[in-house]
Short mmCIF file of C-alpha atoms in Angstrom, two decimals:
data_model
loop_
_atom_site.label_atom_id
_atom_site.label_comp_id
_atom_site.label_asym_id
_atom_site.label_seq_id
_atom_site.Cartn_x
_atom_site.Cartn_y
_atom_site.Cartn_z
CA SER P 1 4.14 153.45 -4.68
CA ASP P 2 5.90 156.86 -4.39
CA GLY P 3 6.90 156.07 -0.80
CA ALA P 4 8.12 152.64 -1.77
CA GLY P 5 10.03 154.12 -4.69
CA SER P 6 11.71 156.72 -2.50
CA ARG P 7 12.73 154.09 0.05
CA LEU P 8 14.19 151.90 -2.67
CA GLY P 9 15.94 154.88 -4.18
CA SER P 10 17.51 155.86 -0.89
CA SER P 11 18.60 152.31 -0.11
CA CYS P 12 20.11 151.93 -3.59
CA GLY P 13 21.87 155.32 -3.62
CA GLY P 14 24.91 155.68 -5.81
CA PRO P 15 25.66 154.74 -9.42
CA ARG P 16 27.19 151.42 -8.38
CA ARG P 17 23.94 150.12 -6.89
CA LYS P 18 22.05 151.40 -9.92
CA ARG P 19 24.33 149.45 -12.21
CA THR P 20 23.80 146.38 -10.02
CA LEU P 21 20.03 146.68 -10.30
CA GLN P 22 20.34 147.15 -14.05
CA ARG P 23 22.53 144.06 -14.34
CA ARG P 24 19.98 142.02 -12.35
CA LEU P 25 17.14 143.13 -14.60
CA GLU P 26 19.19 142.26 -17.68
CA ILE P 27 19.79 138.76 -16.34
CA LEU P 28 16.08 138.26 -15.63
CA GLY P 29 15.19 139.48 -19.10
CA GLY P 30 17.71 137.25 -20.84
CA VAL P 31 19.93 140.15 -22.03
CA ASP P 32 23.55 139.36 -22.89
CA SER P 33 22.96 135.63 -22.93
CA ASP P 34 26.62 134.86 -23.73
CA GLY P 35 27.73 135.84 -20.25
CA GLU P 36 24.55 134.93 -18.42
CA ASP P 37 25.96 132.00 -16.44
CA GLN P 38 28.96 134.00 -15.23
CA GLU P 39 26.78 136.96 -14.30
CA ARG P 40 24.36 134.74 -12.41
CA ASP P 41 27.20 133.17 -10.44
CA ALA P 42 28.62 136.60 -9.61
CA LEU P 43 25.18 137.83 -8.65
CA PHE P 44 24.58 135.04 -6.12
CA ALA P 45 28.11 135.21 -4.74
CA GLY P 46 28.22 138.97 -4.33
CA LEU P 47 24.72 139.98 -3.31
CA GLY P 48 23.12 139.31 0.04
CA ARG P 49 19.70 138.81 -1.61
CA ARG P 50 18.20 141.28 0.83
CA GLU P 51 14.68 140.77 -0.45
CA SER P 52 14.68 137.16 0.73
CA PHE P 53 14.64 138.19 4.37
CA THR P 54 13.51 141.81 4.74
CA GLU P 55 11.33 142.75 1.81
CA GLY P 56 8.18 140.69 2.17
CA SER P 57 9.76 137.29 1.66
CA VAL P 58 7.22 134.52 1.32
CA LEU P 59 9.35 132.39 3.63
CA PHE P 60 9.91 134.87 6.41
CA GLY P 61 7.30 137.65 6.12
CA ASP P 62 3.54 137.90 6.35
CA ASP P 63 3.18 140.95 4.13
CA ASP P 64 3.05 139.13 0.80
CA GLU P 65 -0.19 140.78 -0.21
CA GLU P 66 1.40 144.23 0.03
CA ASP P 67 4.23 143.16 -2.26
CA PHE P 68 2.01 141.54 -4.87
CA ASP P 69 -1.22 143.57 -4.80
CA GLY P 70 0.38 146.18 -7.05
CA GLY P 71 1.82 143.48 -9.31
CA SER P 72 3.63 144.92 -12.27
CA THR P 73 2.69 148.51 -11.38
CA LEU P 74 4.66 148.51 -8.09
CA LEU P 75 7.71 146.89 -9.64
CA PHE P 76 7.62 149.28 -12.58
CA SER P 77 7.29 152.39 -10.40
CA GLN P 78 10.13 151.33 -8.07
CA ALA P 79 12.50 150.56 -10.89
CA THR P 80 11.75 153.70 -12.93
CA SER P 81 12.10 155.98 -9.90
CA THR P 82 15.62 154.62 -9.33
CA THR P 83 16.93 153.90 -12.85
CA GLY P 84 15.04 156.08 -15.26
CA ASN P 85 17.45 155.36 -18.09
CA LEU P 86 16.56 151.64 -18.26
CA ASN P 87 14.75 150.31 -21.27
CA THR P 88 10.97 150.56 -20.76
CA SER P 89 10.13 147.44 -22.72
CA LEU P 90 12.61 145.39 -20.69
CA LEU P 91 11.07 146.59 -17.44
CA SER P 92 7.60 145.74 -18.70
CA SER P 93 8.65 142.22 -19.65
CA VAL P 94 10.31 141.67 -16.25
CA ALA P 95 7.19 143.01 -14.53
CA THR P 96 5.05 140.55 -16.46
CA VAL P 97 7.25 137.64 -15.36
CA MET P 98 7.20 138.77 -11.73
CA GLU P 99 3.43 139.21 -11.81
CA ARG P 100 2.97 135.58 -12.82
CA GLN P 101 5.39 134.24 -10.21
CA PRO P 102 3.59 132.46 -7.34
CA LEU P 103 4.03 133.69 -3.82
CA TYR P 104 5.67 130.42 -2.76
CA PRO P 105 7.66 129.24 -5.81
CA PRO P 106 7.90 125.45 -6.21
CA GLU P 107 11.16 123.69 -6.83
CA PRO P 108 12.15 123.37 -10.49
CA PRO P 109 11.46 120.08 -12.30
CA LEU P 110 14.05 117.36 -12.71
CA PRO P 111 16.49 117.64 -15.63
CA SER P 112 15.15 115.73 -18.62
CA LYS P 113 18.13 113.35 -18.70
CA VAL P 114 17.22 111.79 -15.32
CA LYS P 115 13.48 111.42 -15.95
CA ASP P 116 13.64 108.05 -17.72
CA ALA P 117 13.31 105.95 -14.54
CA LYS P 118 11.35 108.54 -12.57
CA TRP P 119 8.10 106.62 -12.11
CA LEU P 120 9.90 103.34 -11.44
CA ARG P 121 11.70 105.05 -8.54
CA VAL P 122 8.46 106.60 -7.28
CA ALA P 123 6.67 103.23 -7.47
CA ALA P 124 9.51 101.56 -5.56
CA SER P 125 9.18 104.20 -2.83
CA CYS P 126 5.45 103.54 -2.63
CA VAL P 127 6.02 99.80 -2.20
CA VAL P 128 8.46 100.40 0.66
CA VAL P 129 6.20 102.96 2.37
CA SER P 130 3.21 100.61 2.18
CA SER P 131 4.91 98.44 4.81
CA ASN P 132 4.39 101.28 7.31
CA GLY P 133 0.66 100.55 7.17
CA VAL P 134 1.22 97.67 9.56
CA GLN P 135 1.16 100.01 12.58
CA TYR P 136 -2.45 100.96 11.79
CA ALA P 137 -3.50 97.36 11.17
CA LEU P 138 -2.08 95.78 14.34
CA SER P 139 -5.21 96.65 16.34
CA GLN P 140 -6.89 93.79 14.46
CA PHE P 141 -5.16 91.46 16.91
CA MET P 142 -6.65 93.22 19.94
CA PRO P 143 -9.90 91.19 20.29
CA HIS P 144 -7.92 87.93 19.95
CA LEU P 145 -5.24 88.69 22.57
CA LYS P 146 -7.28 89.77 25.57
CA HIS P 147 -5.88 86.89 27.61
CA LEU P 148 -2.52 88.72 27.71
CA GLY P 149 -4.07 91.73 29.44
CA GLN P 150 -6.53 94.45 28.56
CA ASN P 151 -3.96 97.02 27.47
CA THR P 152 -1.14 94.73 26.30
CA VAL P 153 -1.75 95.15 22.57
CA ALA P 154 -2.26 98.93 22.86
CA SER P 155 1.04 99.21 24.76
CA ALA P 156 2.78 96.99 22.21
CA ILE P 157 1.51 99.18 19.36
CA SER P 158 2.76 102.27 21.23
CA LEU P 159 6.18 100.65 21.56
CA PHE P 160 6.11 99.81 17.85
CA ILE P 161 5.51 103.48 17.00
CA CYS P 162 8.17 104.66 19.47
CA SER P 163 10.75 102.26 18.02
CA PHE P 164 9.66 103.27 14.53
CA THR P 165 10.59 106.84 15.45
CA LEU P 166 13.94 105.79 16.90
CA GLY P 167 14.61 103.98 13.63
CA CYS P 168 13.83 107.17 11.69
CA ILE P 169 16.19 109.15 13.93
CA PHE P 170 18.88 106.50 13.45
CA HIS P 171 18.42 106.84 9.70
CA GLY P 172 18.42 110.66 9.65
CA SER P 173 21.35 111.08 12.04
CA PHE P 174 23.57 108.14 11.04
CA LEU P 175 22.59 106.08 8.00
CA MET P 176 22.09 109.09 5.68
CA LYS P 177 25.63 110.30 6.47
CA TYR P 178 27.55 107.02 6.42
CA VAL P 179 25.61 104.69 4.10
CA GLU P 180 25.59 105.11 0.36
CA GLY P 181 22.03 105.80 -0.78
CA PRO P 182 18.54 104.79 0.34
CA ARG P 183 18.79 101.34 -1.24
CA VAL P 184 21.52 100.26 1.16
CA SER P 185 19.66 101.76 4.13
CA VAL P 186 16.50 99.80 3.36
CA LEU P 187 18.25 96.51 2.64
CA LEU P 188 20.36 96.89 5.78
CA THR P 189 17.47 97.44 8.21
CA SER P 190 14.58 95.51 6.62
CA PRO P 191 15.57 92.09 8.15
CA LEU P 192 14.62 93.50 11.56
CA VAL P 193 10.91 93.20 10.67
CA LEU P 194 11.32 89.43 10.91
CA ALA P 195 11.43 89.98 14.68
CA LEU P 196 7.63 89.90 14.47
CA LEU P 197 8.05 86.10 14.42
CA LEU P 198 8.87 86.35 18.13
CA SER P 199 5.20 87.19 18.70
CA THR P 200 4.23 83.58 18.04
CA ALA P 201 6.54 82.44 20.85
CA ALA P 202 5.08 85.16 23.07
CA LEU P 203 1.54 83.89 22.49
CA ARG P 204 2.44 80.27 23.11
CA GLY P 205 4.06 81.15 26.42
CA ASP P 206 1.62 83.94 27.38
CA GLU P 207 4.58 86.31 27.66
CA ALA P 208 3.34 89.89 27.29
CA TRP P 209 6.87 91.35 27.51
CA LEU P 210 8.06 89.22 24.57
CA LEU P 211 5.12 90.43 22.46
CA GLN P 212 6.06 94.03 23.24
CA LEU P 213 9.73 93.36 22.45
CA SER P 214 8.73 91.78 19.16
CA PHE P 215 6.64 94.81 18.15
CA ALA P 216 9.41 97.21 19.24
CA LEU P 217 12.09 95.50 17.11
CA THR P 218 9.73 95.38 14.15
CA GLY P 219 9.05 99.10 14.46
CA PHE P 220 12.78 99.85 14.49
CA GLY P 221 13.08 97.92 11.22
CA VAL P 222 10.18 99.74 9.54
CA GLY P 223 11.35 103.27 10.51
CA PRO P 224 14.54 103.66 8.43
CA SER P 225 12.91 102.10 5.37
CA PHE P 226 9.93 104.44 5.64
CA LEU P 227 12.06 107.59 5.97
CA SER P 228 14.40 106.53 3.15
CA ALA P 229 11.47 106.03 0.80
CA ILE P 230 9.72 109.32 1.69
CA ILE P 231 12.86 111.45 1.23
CA HIS P 232 13.70 109.50 -1.93
CA MET P 233 10.25 110.26 -3.38
CA GLN P 234 10.47 113.98 -2.58
CA PHE P 235 13.66 114.27 -4.60
CA TRP P 236 12.06 112.50 -7.56
CA LEU P 237 9.01 114.82 -7.41
CA PRO P 238 10.69 118.13 -6.50
CA LYS P 239 7.99 120.43 -7.91
CA SER P 240 5.41 118.99 -5.49
CA PRO P 241 7.09 117.87 -2.25
CA ALA P 242 3.80 117.87 -0.31
CA LEU P 243 2.15 115.78 -3.03
CA ALA P 244 5.10 113.38 -2.92
CA SER P 245 4.56 112.94 0.82
CA SER P 246 0.84 112.54 0.21
CA ILE P 247 1.36 109.78 -2.35
CA GLY P 248 3.72 107.95 -0.02
CA MET P 249 1.42 108.26 2.99
CA ALA P 250 -1.54 107.18 0.87
CA PHE P 251 0.26 103.97 -0.02
CA GLY P 252 0.96 103.54 3.68
CA GLY P 253 -2.78 103.84 4.26
CA LEU P 254 -3.57 101.40 1.46
CA GLY P 255 -1.02 99.08 2.99
CA SER P 256 -2.84 99.30 6.32
CA VAL P 257 -6.14 98.40 4.62
CA ALA P 258 -4.56 95.45 2.81
CA MET P 259 -2.78 94.20 5.94
CA ALA P 260 -5.85 94.61 8.15
CA THR P 261 -7.84 92.55 5.65
CA MET P 262 -5.05 89.99 5.37
CA ILE P 263 -4.78 89.66 9.16
CA GLU P 264 -8.51 89.06 9.56
CA VAL P 265 -8.62 86.50 6.73
CA CYS P 266 -5.51 84.69 7.98
CA ILE P 267 -6.83 84.52 11.55
CA ASP P 268 -10.08 82.97 10.31
CA LYS P 269 -8.40 80.44 8.00
CA TYR P 270 -5.04 79.65 9.59
CA GLY P 271 -5.14 80.91 13.16
CA ILE P 272 -3.37 83.65 15.10
CA TYR P 273 0.12 82.12 14.91
CA SER P 274 0.15 81.68 11.15
CA SER P 275 -1.24 85.18 10.64
CA LEU P 276 1.71 86.71 12.51
CA THR P 277 4.17 84.66 10.45
CA ILE P 278 2.57 85.66 7.16
CA LEU P 279 2.51 89.31 8.24
CA SER P 280 6.21 89.26 9.10
CA LEU P 281 7.20 87.76 5.74
CA THR P 282 4.95 90.24 3.91
CA LEU P 283 6.66 93.20 5.59
CA PHE P 284 10.10 91.90 4.68
CA GLY P 285 9.06 91.27 1.07
CA LEU P 286 7.66 94.80 0.64
CA GLN P 287 10.76 96.48 2.06
CA ALA P 288 13.42 94.35 0.40
CA GLY P 289 11.56 94.15 -2.93
CA GLY P 290 10.92 97.88 -3.20
CA GLY P 291 14.31 98.82 -1.74
CA LEU P 292 16.18 97.13 -4.59
CA PHE P 293 14.90 99.82 -6.99
CA LEU P 294 15.59 102.92 -4.90
CA LYS P 295 18.16 105.33 -6.33
CA MET P 296 18.56 109.08 -5.85
CA PRO P 297 18.43 111.27 -9.00
CA ASP P 298 21.73 112.57 -10.34
CA LEU P 299 21.20 116.35 -10.27
CA SER P 300 23.30 118.65 -12.44
CA SER P 301 24.99 121.77 -11.05
CA GLY P 302 22.65 123.98 -13.10
CA HIS P 303 19.62 122.31 -11.59
CA THR P 304 20.89 122.75 -8.05
CA LYS P 305 21.38 126.47 -8.71
CA ASP P 306 17.72 126.66 -9.73
CA LEU P 307 16.80 124.84 -6.53
CA LEU P 308 18.76 127.42 -4.59
CA VAL P 309 16.85 130.30 -6.20
CA SER P 310 13.58 128.47 -5.54
CA HIS P 311 14.30 128.34 -1.82
CA ARG P 312 15.49 131.98 -1.65
CA SER P 313 18.84 130.82 -0.33
CA LYS P 314 22.31 132.30 -0.62
CA LEU P 315 25.02 130.66 -2.70
CA ASP P 316 28.22 130.28 -0.71
CA SER P 317 30.80 127.66 0.15
CA SER P 318 28.77 126.24 3.04
CA THR P 319 25.95 124.98 0.83
CA ARG P 320 26.04 121.46 -0.53
CA SER P 321 24.22 120.72 -3.81
CA GLY P 322 22.37 124.06 -3.63
CA LEU P 323 19.68 122.70 -1.30
CA GLY P 324 20.10 125.09 1.63
CA ILE P 325 22.56 125.39 4.50
CA GLU P 326 23.38 122.05 6.13
CA LEU P 327 22.86 122.24 9.91
CA THR P 328 23.81 119.95 12.75
CA ALA P 329 21.18 118.21 14.85
CA GLY P 330 22.09 120.46 17.76
CA GLU P 331 21.50 123.64 15.74
CA ILE P 332 18.11 122.37 14.64
CA VAL P 333 16.91 121.12 18.02
CA LYS P 334 17.97 124.28 19.87
CA SER P 335 15.95 126.57 17.58
CA SER P 336 12.58 127.95 18.65
CA GLU P 337 11.24 127.03 15.20
CA PHE P 338 11.86 123.35 15.89
CA ALA P 339 10.27 123.60 19.37
CA LEU P 340 7.08 125.06 17.87
CA PHE P 341 7.08 122.43 15.14
CA TRP P 342 7.58 119.68 17.74
CA VAL P 343 4.60 120.74 19.85
CA SER P 344 2.30 121.24 16.87
CA ALA P 345 3.23 117.79 15.48
CA PHE P 346 2.63 116.22 18.91
CA THR P 347 -0.89 117.64 19.14
CA ALA P 348 -1.67 117.01 15.47
CA VAL P 349 -1.36 113.21 15.50
CA GLY P 350 -1.90 112.29 19.16
CA PRO P 351 -5.70 111.91 19.10
CA GLY P 352 -5.45 109.88 15.89
CA TYR P 353 -2.88 107.53 17.41
CA ALA P 354 -5.16 107.04 20.42
CA LEU P 355 -7.98 105.95 18.14
CA PHE P 356 -5.90 103.67 15.90
CA ALA P 357 -4.26 101.91 18.85
CA ASN P 358 -7.62 101.30 20.55
CA LEU P 359 -9.89 101.15 17.51
CA GLY P 360 -10.86 97.51 17.86
CA GLY P 361 -11.64 97.96 21.56
CA ILE P 362 -13.61 101.19 20.96
CA PHE P 363 -15.81 99.53 18.36
CA THR P 364 -16.48 96.40 20.42
CA THR P 365 -16.71 97.96 23.90
CA SER P 366 -17.81 101.59 23.55
CA LEU P 367 -20.00 101.17 20.45
CA GLY P 368 -21.08 97.57 21.14
CA MET P 369 -20.15 96.12 17.73
CA PRO P 370 -19.66 92.36 17.23
CA LYS P 371 -16.06 91.30 16.56
CA ARG P 372 -16.68 90.69 12.86
CA VAL P 373 -18.36 94.07 12.34
CA ALA P 374 -15.65 95.82 14.36
CA ALA P 375 -12.94 94.21 12.23
CA ASN P 376 -14.63 95.43 9.05
CA TRP P 377 -14.91 98.94 10.48
CA VAL P 378 -11.19 98.98 11.32
CA ILE P 379 -10.49 98.28 7.65
CA LEU P 380 -13.04 100.86 6.49
CA VAL P 381 -11.69 103.60 8.78
CA ASN P 382 -8.16 103.00 7.47
CA LEU P 383 -9.46 103.29 3.92
CA ILE P 384 -11.35 106.51 4.72
CA ALA P 385 -8.28 108.03 6.38
CA THR P 386 -6.29 107.27 3.22
CA ILE P 387 -8.80 108.49 0.63
CA PHE P 388 -9.93 111.64 2.43
CA GLY P 389 -6.85 112.40 4.57
CA ARG P 390 -3.50 111.15 3.30
CA LEU P 391 -4.17 111.23 -0.44
CA PRO P 392 -5.64 114.74 -0.97
CA ALA P 393 -3.70 116.62 1.73
CA GLY P 394 -0.48 117.00 -0.25
CA TYR P 395 -2.29 117.98 -3.46
CA ILE P 396 -4.36 120.59 -1.62
CA ALA P 397 -1.27 122.00 0.12
CA ASP P 398 0.68 122.32 -3.14
CA ARG P 399 -2.26 123.95 -4.92
CA TRP P 400 -2.78 126.27 -1.96
CA ASN P 401 0.89 127.23 -2.12
CA MET P 402 0.32 128.51 -5.66
CA SER P 403 -2.56 130.79 -4.64
CA GLN P 404 -2.61 134.09 -2.78
CA TRP P 405 -5.35 132.98 -0.38
CA LYS P 406 -3.24 131.51 2.37
CA ILE P 407 -1.77 132.34 5.74
CA PHE P 408 2.00 132.76 6.29
CA GLY P 409 2.63 132.58 2.53
CA SER P 410 2.41 128.78 2.73
CA GLY P 411 -0.43 126.42 1.90
CA SER P 412 1.10 123.62 3.97
CA ARG P 413 1.15 125.70 7.14
CA SER P 414 -2.34 127.05 6.43
CA LEU P 415 -3.74 123.53 6.04
CA PHE P 416 -1.87 122.35 9.15
CA LEU P 417 -3.58 125.08 11.19
CA LEU P 418 -6.97 124.27 9.66
CA PHE P 419 -6.59 120.60 10.60
CA HIS P 420 -5.80 121.58 14.18
CA CYS P 421 -8.93 123.72 14.41
CA VAL P 422 -11.20 121.01 12.98
CA GLN P 423 -9.67 118.45 15.33
CA MET P 424 -10.36 120.70 18.33
CA ALA P 425 -14.00 121.01 17.30
CA GLY P 426 -14.29 117.23 16.76
CA LEU P 427 -12.83 116.38 20.16
CA LEU P 428 -15.06 118.90 21.91
CA ALA P 429 -18.14 117.54 20.17
CA SER P 430 -17.13 113.95 21.02
CA ALA P 431 -17.20 114.83 24.73
CA PHE P 432 -20.92 115.58 24.62
CA VAL P 433 -22.21 113.25 21.86
CA THR P 434 -24.00 110.06 22.89
CA ASP P 435 -25.42 108.89 19.56
CA GLU P 436 -23.27 106.02 18.25
CA TYR P 437 -23.61 107.00 14.60
CA LEU P 438 -22.51 110.57 15.28
CA SER P 439 -19.68 109.23 17.44
CA LEU P 440 -18.60 107.04 14.53
CA PHE P 441 -18.65 110.08 12.24
CA LEU P 442 -16.48 112.10 14.65
CA ILE P 443 -14.02 109.20 14.95
CA THR P 444 -13.78 109.17 11.17
CA VAL P 445 -13.14 112.94 11.06
CA ILE P 446 -10.29 112.68 13.58
CA VAL P 447 -8.57 109.80 11.74
CA VAL P 448 -8.88 111.73 8.45
CA ILE P 449 -7.14 114.69 10.11
CA PHE P 450 -4.52 112.29 11.47
CA GLY P 451 -3.76 111.06 7.95
CA GLY P 452 -3.54 114.57 6.54
CA CYS P 453 -1.30 115.85 9.35
CA ASN P 454 1.16 112.99 8.83
CA VAL P 455 1.55 114.10 5.22
CA LEU P 456 2.03 117.76 6.17
CA ILE P 457 4.62 116.96 8.85
CA ALA P 458 6.81 115.34 6.17
CA ALA P 459 6.32 118.29 3.80
CA LEU P 460 6.92 120.91 6.49
CA SER P 461 10.20 119.26 7.50
CA ARG P 462 11.45 120.22 4.04
CA GLU P 463 9.75 123.60 3.84
CA LEU P 464 10.74 124.94 7.26
CA PHE P 465 14.33 123.65 7.43
CA ALA P 466 15.49 123.43 3.76
CA PRO P 467 15.68 120.27 1.62
CA ILE P 468 19.24 119.39 2.62
CA ASN P 469 18.11 119.00 6.25
CA SER P 470 14.77 117.33 5.54
CA GLY P 471 15.82 113.77 6.35
CA GLN P 472 17.47 114.75 9.61
CA VAL P 473 14.59 117.04 10.64
CA TYR P 474 11.95 114.45 9.81
CA GLY P 475 13.75 111.88 11.90
CA LEU P 476 14.01 114.33 14.80
CA ILE P 477 10.41 115.55 14.56
CA LEU P 478 9.19 111.97 14.73
CA THR P 479 10.26 112.04 18.39
CA SER P 480 7.17 114.22 18.74
CA THR P 481 4.88 111.72 17.04
CA ALA P 482 6.46 108.90 19.05
CA ALA P 483 5.81 110.78 22.29
CA SER P 484 2.21 111.32 21.24
CA ALA P 485 1.95 107.61 20.34
CA LEU P 486 3.04 106.76 23.87
CA VAL P 487 0.91 109.34 25.69
CA PHE P 488 -2.44 109.42 23.91
CA PRO P 489 -3.06 105.67 23.30
CA ASN P 490 -2.41 104.96 26.99
CA LEU P 491 -4.18 108.08 28.27
CA LEU P 492 -7.46 107.08 26.60
CA PRO P 493 -7.91 103.67 28.31
CA PHE P 494 -6.50 105.02 31.59
CA LEU P 495 -9.05 107.83 31.87
CA ASN P 496 -11.80 105.53 30.62
CA LYS P 497 -10.99 103.01 33.34
CA LEU P 498 -10.68 105.76 35.96
CA THR P 499 -13.92 107.58 35.14
CA GLY P 500 -15.93 104.98 33.27
CA GLU P 501 -16.33 107.22 30.19
CA ASN P 502 -14.34 109.13 27.57
CA PHE P 503 -15.62 112.63 28.48
CA PHE P 504 -12.51 113.74 30.40
CA TYR P 505 -10.16 112.35 27.78
CA ASN P 506 -11.90 114.27 24.98
CA ILE P 507 -11.85 117.54 26.94
CA LEU P 508 -8.16 117.13 27.84
CA ALA P 509 -7.24 116.22 24.25
CA CYS P 510 -9.17 119.27 23.02
CA LEU P 511 -7.22 121.58 25.35
CA ILE P 512 -3.92 120.05 24.21
CA SER P 513 -4.97 120.64 20.59
CA CYS P 514 -5.57 124.31 21.44
CA VAL P 515 -1.90 124.59 22.44
CA GLY P 516 -0.93 123.01 19.13
CA ALA P 517 -3.06 125.49 17.19
CA VAL P 518 -1.26 128.39 18.89
CA CYS P 519 2.09 126.87 17.89
CA CYS P 520 0.84 126.56 14.30
CA LEU P 521 0.16 130.31 14.28
CA LEU P 522 3.78 130.96 15.29
CA LEU P 523 5.43 128.50 12.87
CA LYS P 524 8.15 130.08 10.71
CA PRO P 525 11.03 128.70 8.61
CA LEU P 526 14.44 128.61 10.26
CA PRO P 527 16.43 131.50 8.68
CA LYS P 528 19.77 129.84 9.41
CA ALA P 529 18.84 126.96 7.10
CA PHE P 530 18.37 129.32 4.15
CA LYS P 531 21.02 131.95 4.77
CA GLN P 532 24.41 132.12 6.41
CA LEU P 533 23.83 134.60 9.23
#
């Protein structure tokens, strides 16, 4: 602590810097409350907040343990070595506060005056997000549409996911800037899901291209609604952004279970054409019904200042609403941080997309299940992915953020890396396993990881690039998941047809996951989003 104290003393040389440090300690301790607001404003405007970027910041440094191991003792020794005339009791009280502060501070709660409709808004978001579950339930049609071609449905699902991503990008880059609020965005784009009705005409005419066009237009309608609802929910649950994503994704998973069940029941009772019609109307009802109740919280200026402190940002004229520095799409895409995030997201969800797009075929062909049993397993796997993947991932990440046992000072990034490692092991084991029950277990593990990674990608978009850029970043990063949805679901049947087995696919997917794990190790927040450089 003597060395640290001498360094601090040398860097703070001069009575002016000593007075500044004293003034900061007084503000933290609540001294001179009459002028506290003015002092806080002057503090943020005049100081560069050096500790946010060079003194063991939890956002940008990996030496958190060094800063917090000493707790109150280190803070006390540094302050007393520099300003010996400060009140000892005040320093002790500040040290106690700092000792209790988590390494990765959460965002402050919503102001009490806007909490009245909080859970109504969250529930509305969940209803809208549940419509996204359709992309995981569409494989239920696969055994019934073989006459259109072996890979037609898998390709159509890939196009759905790709168009879904384009819809998210359209929302993040255009709708969020020019349309007033998430409600208008959802109501404006939700009618596109009625394009699924074109699938009935495609089946009657045996037109594979029309089926794929129908799925693509439907995906473009689901994307903006999904992104609007996720971002909307994160602002209504600011203390737990990962948990907010987890709740939303969990409802997406529950939606997939409900829709998969509905599809199977409707096919049995009413036929394939009626099932597609009912599914289309259900999607529109979920999006339009939930979208009517979406509304962003009205945050006060005091609350946005607290948000700014929470994210270790710098208060200046370029910040809007105190949520970080707003960046252009070009600034984000050109950064190395985004490139690493893009690759890690691509490898995180690719194997899961391959399974979901081909799940019906894997169960009936590779594992030899009857159609009825395979359909039930599709529903069960979706439910497992929700309960053990989507639902707990956000809660675990937020709890991990509050502990000191994490890598990079972030529970979300630690869990993201852990998921990559488990996925690598599962893919490697799948290449050599022949027992069908063990294969089924490994499939379940990979889809659970897929669900958890989807949650973390949404949370990391906010954590790595600041809340003000979260919608734009999430839309852009979904180009990664869309690319993986195009590559992996088509790579699996291609290699299976070429080699007659899934061994080479599993080995290749494992190697790709290794690359993603390396990118996870290098993930860092984008400094430009938190500080004007």
